[in-house]
Coordinates of N, CA and C and ligand atoms in Angstrom, one line a residue:
X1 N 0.8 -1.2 0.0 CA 0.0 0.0 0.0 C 0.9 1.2 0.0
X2 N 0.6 2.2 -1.0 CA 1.4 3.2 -1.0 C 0.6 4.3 0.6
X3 N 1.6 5.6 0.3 CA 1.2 6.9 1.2 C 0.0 7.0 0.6
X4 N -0.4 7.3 -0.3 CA -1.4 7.9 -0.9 C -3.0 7.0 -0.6
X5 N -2.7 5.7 -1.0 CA -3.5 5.0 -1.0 C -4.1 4.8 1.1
X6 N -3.1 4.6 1.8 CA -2.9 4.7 3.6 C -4.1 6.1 3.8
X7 N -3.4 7.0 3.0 CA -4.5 8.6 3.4 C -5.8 8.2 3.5
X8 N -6.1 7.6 1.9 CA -7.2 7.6 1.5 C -8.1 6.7 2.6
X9 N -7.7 5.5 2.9 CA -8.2 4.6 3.8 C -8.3 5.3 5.0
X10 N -7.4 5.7 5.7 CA -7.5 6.4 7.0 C -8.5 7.9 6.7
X11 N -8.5 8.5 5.6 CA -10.0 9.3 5.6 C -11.5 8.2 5.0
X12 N -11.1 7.5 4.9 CA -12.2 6.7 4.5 C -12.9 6.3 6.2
X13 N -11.6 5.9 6.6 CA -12.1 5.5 8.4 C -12.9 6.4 9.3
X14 N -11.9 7.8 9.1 CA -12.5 9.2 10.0 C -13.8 9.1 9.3
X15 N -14.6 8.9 8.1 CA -15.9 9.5 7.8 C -16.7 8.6 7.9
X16 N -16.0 7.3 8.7 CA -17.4 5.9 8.9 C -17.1 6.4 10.0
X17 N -16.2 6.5 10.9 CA -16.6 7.1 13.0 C -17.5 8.0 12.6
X18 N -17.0 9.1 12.1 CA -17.6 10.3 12.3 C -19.9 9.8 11.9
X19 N -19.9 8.9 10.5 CA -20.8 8.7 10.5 C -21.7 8.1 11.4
X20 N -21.0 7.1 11.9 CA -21.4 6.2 13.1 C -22.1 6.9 14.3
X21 N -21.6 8.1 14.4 CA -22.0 8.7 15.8 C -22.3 10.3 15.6
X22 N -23.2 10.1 13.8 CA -23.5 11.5 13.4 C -23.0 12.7 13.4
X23 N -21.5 12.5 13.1 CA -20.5 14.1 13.2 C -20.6 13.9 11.6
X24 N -20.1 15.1 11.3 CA -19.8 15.3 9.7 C -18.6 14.7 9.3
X25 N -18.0 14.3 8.2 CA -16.3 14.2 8.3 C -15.5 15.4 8.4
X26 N -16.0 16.6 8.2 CA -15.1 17.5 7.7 C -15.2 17.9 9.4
X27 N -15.4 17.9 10.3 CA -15.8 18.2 11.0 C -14.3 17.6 12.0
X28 N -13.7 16.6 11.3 CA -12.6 15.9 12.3 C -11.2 16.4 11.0
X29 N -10.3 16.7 11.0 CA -9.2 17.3 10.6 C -8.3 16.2 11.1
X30 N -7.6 15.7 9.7 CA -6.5 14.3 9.9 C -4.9 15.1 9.9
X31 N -4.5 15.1 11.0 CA -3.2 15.5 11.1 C -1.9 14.4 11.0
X32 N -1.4 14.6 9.9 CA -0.5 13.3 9.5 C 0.8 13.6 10.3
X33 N 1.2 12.7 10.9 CA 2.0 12.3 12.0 C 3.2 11.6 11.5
X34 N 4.7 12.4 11.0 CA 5.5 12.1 10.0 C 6.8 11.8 10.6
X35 N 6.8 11.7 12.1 CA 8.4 11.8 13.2 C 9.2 10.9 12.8
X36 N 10.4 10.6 12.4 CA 11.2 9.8 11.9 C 10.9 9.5 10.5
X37 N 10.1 9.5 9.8 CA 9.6 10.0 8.6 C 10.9 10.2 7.6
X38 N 11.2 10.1 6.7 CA 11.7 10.7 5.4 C 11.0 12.0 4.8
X39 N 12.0 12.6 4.2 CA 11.5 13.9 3.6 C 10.4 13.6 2.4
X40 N 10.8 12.5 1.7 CA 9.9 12.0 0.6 C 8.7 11.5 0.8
X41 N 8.1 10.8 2.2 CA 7.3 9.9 2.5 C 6.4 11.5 3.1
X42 N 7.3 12.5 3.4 CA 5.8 13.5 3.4 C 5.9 13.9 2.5
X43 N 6.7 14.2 1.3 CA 6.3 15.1 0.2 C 5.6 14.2 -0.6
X44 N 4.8 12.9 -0.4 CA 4.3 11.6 -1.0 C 2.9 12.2 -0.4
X45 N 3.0 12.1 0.8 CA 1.7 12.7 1.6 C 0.8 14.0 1.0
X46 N 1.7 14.8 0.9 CA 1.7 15.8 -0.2 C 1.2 16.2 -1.4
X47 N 1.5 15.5 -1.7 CA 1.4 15.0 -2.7 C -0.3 14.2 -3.1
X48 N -0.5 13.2 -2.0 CA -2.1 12.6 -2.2 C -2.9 13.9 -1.7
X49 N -2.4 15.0 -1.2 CA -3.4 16.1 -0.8 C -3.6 16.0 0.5
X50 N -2.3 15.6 1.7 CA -2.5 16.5 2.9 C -1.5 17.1 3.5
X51 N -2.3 18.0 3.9 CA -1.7 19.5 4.5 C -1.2 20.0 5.7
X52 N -2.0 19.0 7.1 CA -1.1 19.1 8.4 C -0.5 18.4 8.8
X53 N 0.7 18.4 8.9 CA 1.7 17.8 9.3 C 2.4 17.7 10.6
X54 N 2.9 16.6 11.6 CA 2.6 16.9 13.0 C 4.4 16.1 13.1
X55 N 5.0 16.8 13.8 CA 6.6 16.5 14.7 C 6.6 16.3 15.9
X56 N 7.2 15.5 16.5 CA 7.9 15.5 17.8 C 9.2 16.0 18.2
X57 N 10.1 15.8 17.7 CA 11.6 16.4 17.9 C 11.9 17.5 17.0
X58 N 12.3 18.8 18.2 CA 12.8 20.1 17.2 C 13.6 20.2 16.3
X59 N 14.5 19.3 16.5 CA 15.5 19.6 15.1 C 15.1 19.0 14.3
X60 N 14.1 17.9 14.1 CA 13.6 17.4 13.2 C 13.1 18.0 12.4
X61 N 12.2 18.5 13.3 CA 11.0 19.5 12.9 C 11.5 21.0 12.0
X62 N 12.7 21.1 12.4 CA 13.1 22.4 12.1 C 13.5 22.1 10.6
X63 N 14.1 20.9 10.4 CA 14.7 20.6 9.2 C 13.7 20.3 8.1
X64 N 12.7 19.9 8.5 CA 11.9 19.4 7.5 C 11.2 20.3 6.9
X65 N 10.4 21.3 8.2 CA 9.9 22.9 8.1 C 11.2 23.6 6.8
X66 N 12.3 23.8 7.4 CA 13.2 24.0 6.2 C 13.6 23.5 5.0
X67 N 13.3 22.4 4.6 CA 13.4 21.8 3.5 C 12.9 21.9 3.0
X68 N 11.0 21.7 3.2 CA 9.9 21.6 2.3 C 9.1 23.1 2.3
X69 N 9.9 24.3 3.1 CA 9.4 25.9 2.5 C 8.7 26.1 1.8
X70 N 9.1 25.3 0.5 CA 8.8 26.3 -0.7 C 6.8 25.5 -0.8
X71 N 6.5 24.2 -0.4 CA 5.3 24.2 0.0 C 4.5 25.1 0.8
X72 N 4.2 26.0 0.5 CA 3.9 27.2 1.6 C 2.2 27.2 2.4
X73 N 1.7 26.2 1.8 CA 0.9 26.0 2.6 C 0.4 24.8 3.4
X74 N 1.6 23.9 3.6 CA 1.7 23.1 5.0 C 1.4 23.6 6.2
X75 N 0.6 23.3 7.0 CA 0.2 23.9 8.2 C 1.3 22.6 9.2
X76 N 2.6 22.9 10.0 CA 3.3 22.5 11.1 C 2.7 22.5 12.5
X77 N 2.5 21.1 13.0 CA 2.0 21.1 13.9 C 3.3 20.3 15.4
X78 N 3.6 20.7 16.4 CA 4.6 20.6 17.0 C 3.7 19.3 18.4
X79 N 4.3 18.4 18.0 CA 3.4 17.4 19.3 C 4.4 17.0 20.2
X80 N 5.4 16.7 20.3 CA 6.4 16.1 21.7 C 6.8 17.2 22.6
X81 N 7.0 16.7 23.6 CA 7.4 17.8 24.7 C 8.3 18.5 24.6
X82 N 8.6 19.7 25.3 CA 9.2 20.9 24.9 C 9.8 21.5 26.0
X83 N 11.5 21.5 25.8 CA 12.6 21.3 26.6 C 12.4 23.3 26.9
X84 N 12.7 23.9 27.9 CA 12.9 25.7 27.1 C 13.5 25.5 26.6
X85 N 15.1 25.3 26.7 CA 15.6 25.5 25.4 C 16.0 25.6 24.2
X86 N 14.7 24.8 23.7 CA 14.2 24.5 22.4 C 12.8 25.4 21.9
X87 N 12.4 26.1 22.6 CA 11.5 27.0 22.3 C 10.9 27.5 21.6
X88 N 12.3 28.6 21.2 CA 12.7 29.5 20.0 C 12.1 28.8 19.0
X89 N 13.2 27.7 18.9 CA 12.8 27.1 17.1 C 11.4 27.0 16.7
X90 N 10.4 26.6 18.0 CA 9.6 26.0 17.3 C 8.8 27.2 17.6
X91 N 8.9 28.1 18.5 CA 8.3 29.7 18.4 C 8.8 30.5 17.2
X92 N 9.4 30.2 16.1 CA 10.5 30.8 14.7 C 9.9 29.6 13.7
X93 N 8.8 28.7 13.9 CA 8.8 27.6 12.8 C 7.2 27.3 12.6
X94 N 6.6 26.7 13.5 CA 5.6 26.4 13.9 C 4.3 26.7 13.9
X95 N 3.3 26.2 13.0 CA 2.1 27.0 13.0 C 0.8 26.6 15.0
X96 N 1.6 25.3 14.9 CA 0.3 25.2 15.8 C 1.4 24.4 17.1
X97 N 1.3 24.1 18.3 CA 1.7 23.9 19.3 C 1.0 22.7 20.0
X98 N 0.8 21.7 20.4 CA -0.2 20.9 21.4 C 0.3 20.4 22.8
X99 N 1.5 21.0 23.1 CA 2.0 20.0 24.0 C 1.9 21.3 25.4
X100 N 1.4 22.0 25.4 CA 1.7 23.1 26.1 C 0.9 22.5 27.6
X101 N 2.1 22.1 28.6 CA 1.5 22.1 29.9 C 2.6 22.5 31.1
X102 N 3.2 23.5 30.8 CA 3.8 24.4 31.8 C 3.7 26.3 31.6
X103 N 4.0 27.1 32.7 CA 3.1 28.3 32.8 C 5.0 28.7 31.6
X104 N 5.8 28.2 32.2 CA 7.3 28.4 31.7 C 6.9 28.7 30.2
X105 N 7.2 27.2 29.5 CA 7.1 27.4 28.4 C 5.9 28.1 27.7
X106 N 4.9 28.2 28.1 CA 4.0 28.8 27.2 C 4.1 30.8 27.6
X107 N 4.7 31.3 28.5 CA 5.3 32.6 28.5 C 6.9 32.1 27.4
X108 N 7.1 31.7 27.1 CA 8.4 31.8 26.4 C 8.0 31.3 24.7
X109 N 7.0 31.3 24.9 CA 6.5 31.0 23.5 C 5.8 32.4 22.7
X110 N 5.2 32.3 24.2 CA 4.6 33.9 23.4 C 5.5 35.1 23.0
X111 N 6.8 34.9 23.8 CA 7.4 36.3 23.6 C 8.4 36.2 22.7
X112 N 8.9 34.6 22.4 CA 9.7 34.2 21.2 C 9.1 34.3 19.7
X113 N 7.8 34.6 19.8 CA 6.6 34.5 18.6 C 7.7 35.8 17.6
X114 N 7.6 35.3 16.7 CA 8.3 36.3 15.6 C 6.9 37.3 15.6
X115 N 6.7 38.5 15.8 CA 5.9 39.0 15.9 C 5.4 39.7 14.1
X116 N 6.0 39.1 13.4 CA 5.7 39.2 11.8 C 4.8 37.9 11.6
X117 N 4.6 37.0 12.8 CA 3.8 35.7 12.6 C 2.6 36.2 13.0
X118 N 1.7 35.4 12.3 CA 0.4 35.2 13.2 C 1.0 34.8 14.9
X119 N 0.0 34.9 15.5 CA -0.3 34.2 17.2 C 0.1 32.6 16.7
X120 N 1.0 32.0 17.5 CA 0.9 30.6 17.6 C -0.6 30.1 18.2
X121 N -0.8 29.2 17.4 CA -1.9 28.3 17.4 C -1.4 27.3 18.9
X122 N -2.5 27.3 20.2 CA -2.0 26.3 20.8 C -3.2 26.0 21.5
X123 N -2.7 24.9 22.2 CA -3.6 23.7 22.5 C -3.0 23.2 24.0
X124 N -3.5 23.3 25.1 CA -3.2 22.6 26.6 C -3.3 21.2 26.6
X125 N -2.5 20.3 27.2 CA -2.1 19.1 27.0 C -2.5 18.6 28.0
X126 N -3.7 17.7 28.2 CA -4.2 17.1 29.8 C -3.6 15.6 30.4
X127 N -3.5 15.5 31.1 CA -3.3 14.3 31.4 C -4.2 13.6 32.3
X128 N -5.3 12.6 30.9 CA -6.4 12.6 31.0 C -5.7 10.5 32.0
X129 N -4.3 10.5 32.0 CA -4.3 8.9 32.3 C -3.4 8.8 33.6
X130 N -3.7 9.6 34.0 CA -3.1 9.4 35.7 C -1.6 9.1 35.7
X131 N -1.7 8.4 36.6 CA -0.2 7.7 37.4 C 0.6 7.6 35.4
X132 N 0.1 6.8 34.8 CA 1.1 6.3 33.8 C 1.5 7.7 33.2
X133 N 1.1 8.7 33.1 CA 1.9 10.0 31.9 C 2.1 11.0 33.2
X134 N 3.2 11.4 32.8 CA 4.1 12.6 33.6 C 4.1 14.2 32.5
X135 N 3.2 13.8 31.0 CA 2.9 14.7 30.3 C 1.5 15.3 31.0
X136 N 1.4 17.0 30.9 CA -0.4 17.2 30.8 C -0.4 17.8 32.5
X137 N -1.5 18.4 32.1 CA -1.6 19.1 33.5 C -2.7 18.6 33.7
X138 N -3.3 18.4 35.0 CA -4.5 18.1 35.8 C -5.5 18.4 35.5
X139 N -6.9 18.2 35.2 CA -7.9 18.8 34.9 C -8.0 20.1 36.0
X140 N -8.2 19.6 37.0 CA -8.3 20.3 38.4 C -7.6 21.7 37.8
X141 N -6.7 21.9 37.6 CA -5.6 23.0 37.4 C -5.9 23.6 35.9
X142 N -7.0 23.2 34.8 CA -7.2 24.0 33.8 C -7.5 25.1 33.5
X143 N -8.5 25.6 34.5 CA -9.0 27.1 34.4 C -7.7 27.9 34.5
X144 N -6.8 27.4 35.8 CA -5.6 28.8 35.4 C -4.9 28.9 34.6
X145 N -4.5 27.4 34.2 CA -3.6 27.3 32.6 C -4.6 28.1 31.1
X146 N -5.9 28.2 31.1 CA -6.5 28.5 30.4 C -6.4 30.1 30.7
X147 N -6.6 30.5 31.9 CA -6.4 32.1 32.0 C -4.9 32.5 31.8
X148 N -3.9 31.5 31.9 CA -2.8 32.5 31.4 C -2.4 32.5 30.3
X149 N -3.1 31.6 29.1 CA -2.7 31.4 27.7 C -3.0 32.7 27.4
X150 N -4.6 32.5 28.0 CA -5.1 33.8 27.6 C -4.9 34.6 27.3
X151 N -3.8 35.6 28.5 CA -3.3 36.5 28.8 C -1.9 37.0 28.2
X152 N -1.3 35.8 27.3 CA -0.3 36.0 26.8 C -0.9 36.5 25.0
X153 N 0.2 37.3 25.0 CA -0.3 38.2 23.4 C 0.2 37.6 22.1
X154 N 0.8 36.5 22.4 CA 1.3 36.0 20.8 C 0.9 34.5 20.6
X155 N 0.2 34.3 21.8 CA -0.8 32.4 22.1 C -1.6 32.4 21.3
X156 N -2.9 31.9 21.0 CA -4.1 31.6 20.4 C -4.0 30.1 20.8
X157 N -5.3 30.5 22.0 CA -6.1 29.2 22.7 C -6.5 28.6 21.8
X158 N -6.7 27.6 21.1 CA -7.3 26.6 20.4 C -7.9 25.5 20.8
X159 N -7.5 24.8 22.4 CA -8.1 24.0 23.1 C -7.8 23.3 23.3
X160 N -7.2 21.6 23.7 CA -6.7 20.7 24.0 C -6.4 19.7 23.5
X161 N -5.2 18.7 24.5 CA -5.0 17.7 23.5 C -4.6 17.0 24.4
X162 N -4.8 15.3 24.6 CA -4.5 15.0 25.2 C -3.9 13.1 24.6
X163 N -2.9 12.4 25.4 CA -2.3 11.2 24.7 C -2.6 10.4 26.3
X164 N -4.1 9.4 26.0 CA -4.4 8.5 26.8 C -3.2 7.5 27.1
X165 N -3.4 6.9 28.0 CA -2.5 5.4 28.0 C -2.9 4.7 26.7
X166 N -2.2 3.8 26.6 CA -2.9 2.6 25.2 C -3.6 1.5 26.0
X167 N -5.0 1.3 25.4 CA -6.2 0.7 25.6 C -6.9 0.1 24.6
X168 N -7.0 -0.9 24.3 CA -7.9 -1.7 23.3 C -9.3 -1.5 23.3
X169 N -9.6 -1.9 24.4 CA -11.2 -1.8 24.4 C -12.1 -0.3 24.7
X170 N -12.6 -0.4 23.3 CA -13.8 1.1 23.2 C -14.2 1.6 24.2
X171 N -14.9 0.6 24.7 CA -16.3 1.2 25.8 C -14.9 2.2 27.1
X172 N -13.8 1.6 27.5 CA -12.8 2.1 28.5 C -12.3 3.2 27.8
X173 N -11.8 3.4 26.5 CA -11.4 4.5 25.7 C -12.1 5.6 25.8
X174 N -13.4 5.2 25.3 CA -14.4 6.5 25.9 C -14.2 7.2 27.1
X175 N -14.4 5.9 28.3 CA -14.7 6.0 29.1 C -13.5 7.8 29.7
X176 N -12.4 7.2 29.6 CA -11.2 7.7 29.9 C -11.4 9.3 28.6
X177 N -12.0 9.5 27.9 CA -11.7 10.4 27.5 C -13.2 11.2 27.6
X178 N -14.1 10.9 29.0 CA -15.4 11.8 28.8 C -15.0 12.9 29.7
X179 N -14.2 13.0 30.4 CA -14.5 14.3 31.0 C -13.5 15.2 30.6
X180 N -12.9 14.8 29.3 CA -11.9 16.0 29.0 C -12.8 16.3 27.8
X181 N -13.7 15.3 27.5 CA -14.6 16.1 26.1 C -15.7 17.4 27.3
X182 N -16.0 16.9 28.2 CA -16.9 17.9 28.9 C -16.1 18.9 29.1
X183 N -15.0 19.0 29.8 CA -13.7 20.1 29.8 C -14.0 20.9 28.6
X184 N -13.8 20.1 27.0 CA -13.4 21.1 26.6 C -15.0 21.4 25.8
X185 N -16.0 21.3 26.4 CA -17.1 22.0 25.4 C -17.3 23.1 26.5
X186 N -16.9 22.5 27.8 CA -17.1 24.4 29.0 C -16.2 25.3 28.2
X187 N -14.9 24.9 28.1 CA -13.9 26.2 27.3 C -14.4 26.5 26.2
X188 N -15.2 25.5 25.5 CA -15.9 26.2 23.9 C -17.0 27.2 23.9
X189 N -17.7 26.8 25.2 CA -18.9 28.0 25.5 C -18.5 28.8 25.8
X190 N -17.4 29.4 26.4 CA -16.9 30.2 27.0 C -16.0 31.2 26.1
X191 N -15.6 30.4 25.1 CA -14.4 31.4 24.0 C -14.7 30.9 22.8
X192 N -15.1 31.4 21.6 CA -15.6 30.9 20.4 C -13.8 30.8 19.8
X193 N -13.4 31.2 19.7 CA -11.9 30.9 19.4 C -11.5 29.3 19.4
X194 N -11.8 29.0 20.9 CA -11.9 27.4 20.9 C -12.4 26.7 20.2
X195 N -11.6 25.6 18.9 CA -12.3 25.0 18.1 C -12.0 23.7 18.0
X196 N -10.8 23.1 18.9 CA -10.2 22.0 18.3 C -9.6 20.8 19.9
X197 N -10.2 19.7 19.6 CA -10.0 19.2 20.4 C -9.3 18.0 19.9
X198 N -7.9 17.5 20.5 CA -7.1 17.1 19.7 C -6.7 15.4 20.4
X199 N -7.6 14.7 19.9 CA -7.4 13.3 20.6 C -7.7 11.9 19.4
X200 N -7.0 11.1 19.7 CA -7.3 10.1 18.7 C -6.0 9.6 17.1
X201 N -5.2 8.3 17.8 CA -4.1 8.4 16.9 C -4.6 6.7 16.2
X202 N -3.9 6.2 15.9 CA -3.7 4.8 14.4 C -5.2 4.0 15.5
X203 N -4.3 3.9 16.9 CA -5.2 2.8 17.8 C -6.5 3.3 18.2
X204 N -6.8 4.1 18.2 CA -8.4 4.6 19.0 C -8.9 5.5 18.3
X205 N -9.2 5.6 17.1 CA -9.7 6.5 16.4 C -10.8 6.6 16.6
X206 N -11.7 5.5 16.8 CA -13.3 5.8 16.9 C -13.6 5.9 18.1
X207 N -13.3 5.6 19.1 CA -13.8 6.2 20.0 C -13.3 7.6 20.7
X208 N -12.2 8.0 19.9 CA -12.3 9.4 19.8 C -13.1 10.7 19.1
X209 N -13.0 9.9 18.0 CA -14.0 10.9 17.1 C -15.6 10.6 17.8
X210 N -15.9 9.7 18.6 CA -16.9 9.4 19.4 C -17.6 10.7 20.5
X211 N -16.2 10.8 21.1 CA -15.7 11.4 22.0 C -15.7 12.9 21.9
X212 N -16.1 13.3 20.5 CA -15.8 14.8 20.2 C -14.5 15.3 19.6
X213 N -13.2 14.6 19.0 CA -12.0 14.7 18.5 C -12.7 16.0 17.1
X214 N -11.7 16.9 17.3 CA -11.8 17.7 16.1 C -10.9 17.6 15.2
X215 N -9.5 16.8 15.8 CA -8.7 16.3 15.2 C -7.5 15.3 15.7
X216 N -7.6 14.2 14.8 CA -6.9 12.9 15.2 C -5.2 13.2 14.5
X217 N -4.6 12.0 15.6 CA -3.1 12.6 14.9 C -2.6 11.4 14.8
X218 N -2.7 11.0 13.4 CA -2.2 9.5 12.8 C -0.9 9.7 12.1
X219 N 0.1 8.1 12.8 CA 1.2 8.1 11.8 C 1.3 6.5 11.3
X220 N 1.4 5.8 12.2 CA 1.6 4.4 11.5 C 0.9 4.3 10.3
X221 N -0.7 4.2 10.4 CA -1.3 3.9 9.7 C -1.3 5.2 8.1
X222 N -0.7 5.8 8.0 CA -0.2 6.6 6.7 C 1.3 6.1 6.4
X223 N 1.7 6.2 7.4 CA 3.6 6.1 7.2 C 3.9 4.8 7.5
X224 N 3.3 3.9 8.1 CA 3.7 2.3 8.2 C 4.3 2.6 10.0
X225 N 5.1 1.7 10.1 CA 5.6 1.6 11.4 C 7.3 2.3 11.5
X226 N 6.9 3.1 12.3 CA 8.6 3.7 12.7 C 9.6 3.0 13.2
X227 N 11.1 3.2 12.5 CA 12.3 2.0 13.4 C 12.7 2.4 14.4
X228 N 12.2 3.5 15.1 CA 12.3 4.0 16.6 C 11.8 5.3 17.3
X229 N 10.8 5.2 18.2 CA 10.1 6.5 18.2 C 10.8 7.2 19.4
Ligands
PLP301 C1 3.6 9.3 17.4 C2 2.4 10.1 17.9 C3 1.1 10.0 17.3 C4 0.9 9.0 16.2 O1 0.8 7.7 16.7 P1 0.5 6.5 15.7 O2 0.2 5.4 16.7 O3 1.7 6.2 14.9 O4 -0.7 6.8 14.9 C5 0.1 10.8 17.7 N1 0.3 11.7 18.7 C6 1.5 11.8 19.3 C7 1.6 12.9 20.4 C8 2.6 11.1 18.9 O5 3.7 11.2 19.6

């Protein structure tokens, strides 16, 4: 199976969840997940017609962002966690942000914003799986992480995202991701800005888009399997 043909199947998939539980398709946004990746296997991606593309490591990220420029309308999406001082690059590269769960980094994002950029696009990271992830902040503790994105001038709240434990069975999947879908429909009432709720990768697709996913972040199942993540 080529890249092209993987897309098509994997949007074939998002528009039977999405049907299943009466969302629209367009309504879930496939962010292709390319980390270890080759430069060719996204310009392949690319090529079949998708446009967001999601990294975990900055210098990766940086190099790929630099290589493939002259596509100018790739939307970069930044998903692994985020050391300070690695910041910059991805505050100098970066269209969108998800991993944002310290008050640190997200003031050091805002003020590294090339201010010739739009507002970085960003998204609070929960950690919707307890004891096992040391990523994501507390539900408990949202409202003030949400009041200081706020308040930073080169942010744009977008709304959350969060990387469950890995779980096989649906009905638990949900289960584990209902009170960060209620989380984030209070911050949607609250700020129309808020549009994107960012859950659901190769393993749990449906019961994320179940769940309310505005956008899933798949790589295996486009890119095949990574020789080390
Ligand atoms: C690697 C990764 C993905 C994609 O995972 P697959 O299982 O390959 O689909 C999604 N989200 C994050 C944060 C990741 O690091």
């Amino acid at each position: 199976m080529s890249i092209a043909d993987n897309l098509r199947q994997v949007q074939r998939d998002i528009a039977d969840c999405a049907a299943q539980c009466g969302r629209s398709a367009s309504d879930v946004r496939l962010l292709a997940v390319s980390k270890t990746k080759p430069l060719a296997d996204l310009e392949s991606a690319y090529a079949a017609g998708q446009r967001l593309f999601g990294e975990n490591y900055v210098q990766e990220a940086v190099e790929k962002y630099q290589a493939l420029s002259h596509l100018s309308d790739i939307e970069w999406h930044f998903i692994g966690p985020i050391q300070s001082n690695k910041s910059r690059q991805i505050a100098e590269t970066m269209d969108w942000v998800h991993t944002i769960d310290r008050e640190k980094i997200a003031r050091r994002l805002s003020e590294q914003r090339p201010t010739e950029l739009p507002p970085l696009n960003v998204l609070i990271q929960v950690n919707i799986s307890g004891e096992t992830s040391k990523s994501g902040i507390e539900l408990s503790d949202l409202e003030g992480v949400v009041a200081l994105v706020k308040s930073l001038p080169n942010l744009s709240l977008r709304g959350l995202m969060a990387i469950p434990a890995p779980q096989t069975d649906m009905a638990l999947q949900r289960e584990v991701y209902a009170p960060l879908q209620q989380a984030f429909l209070t911050l949607q009432k609250n700020d129309p800005m808020v549009d994107t709720l960012s859950i659901g990768m190769s393993g749990d697709l449906a019961a994320a888009i179940a769940s309310g996913s505005t956008m899933v972040r798949v790589g295996t199942a486009i890119f095949g399997a990574r020789q080390y993540t």
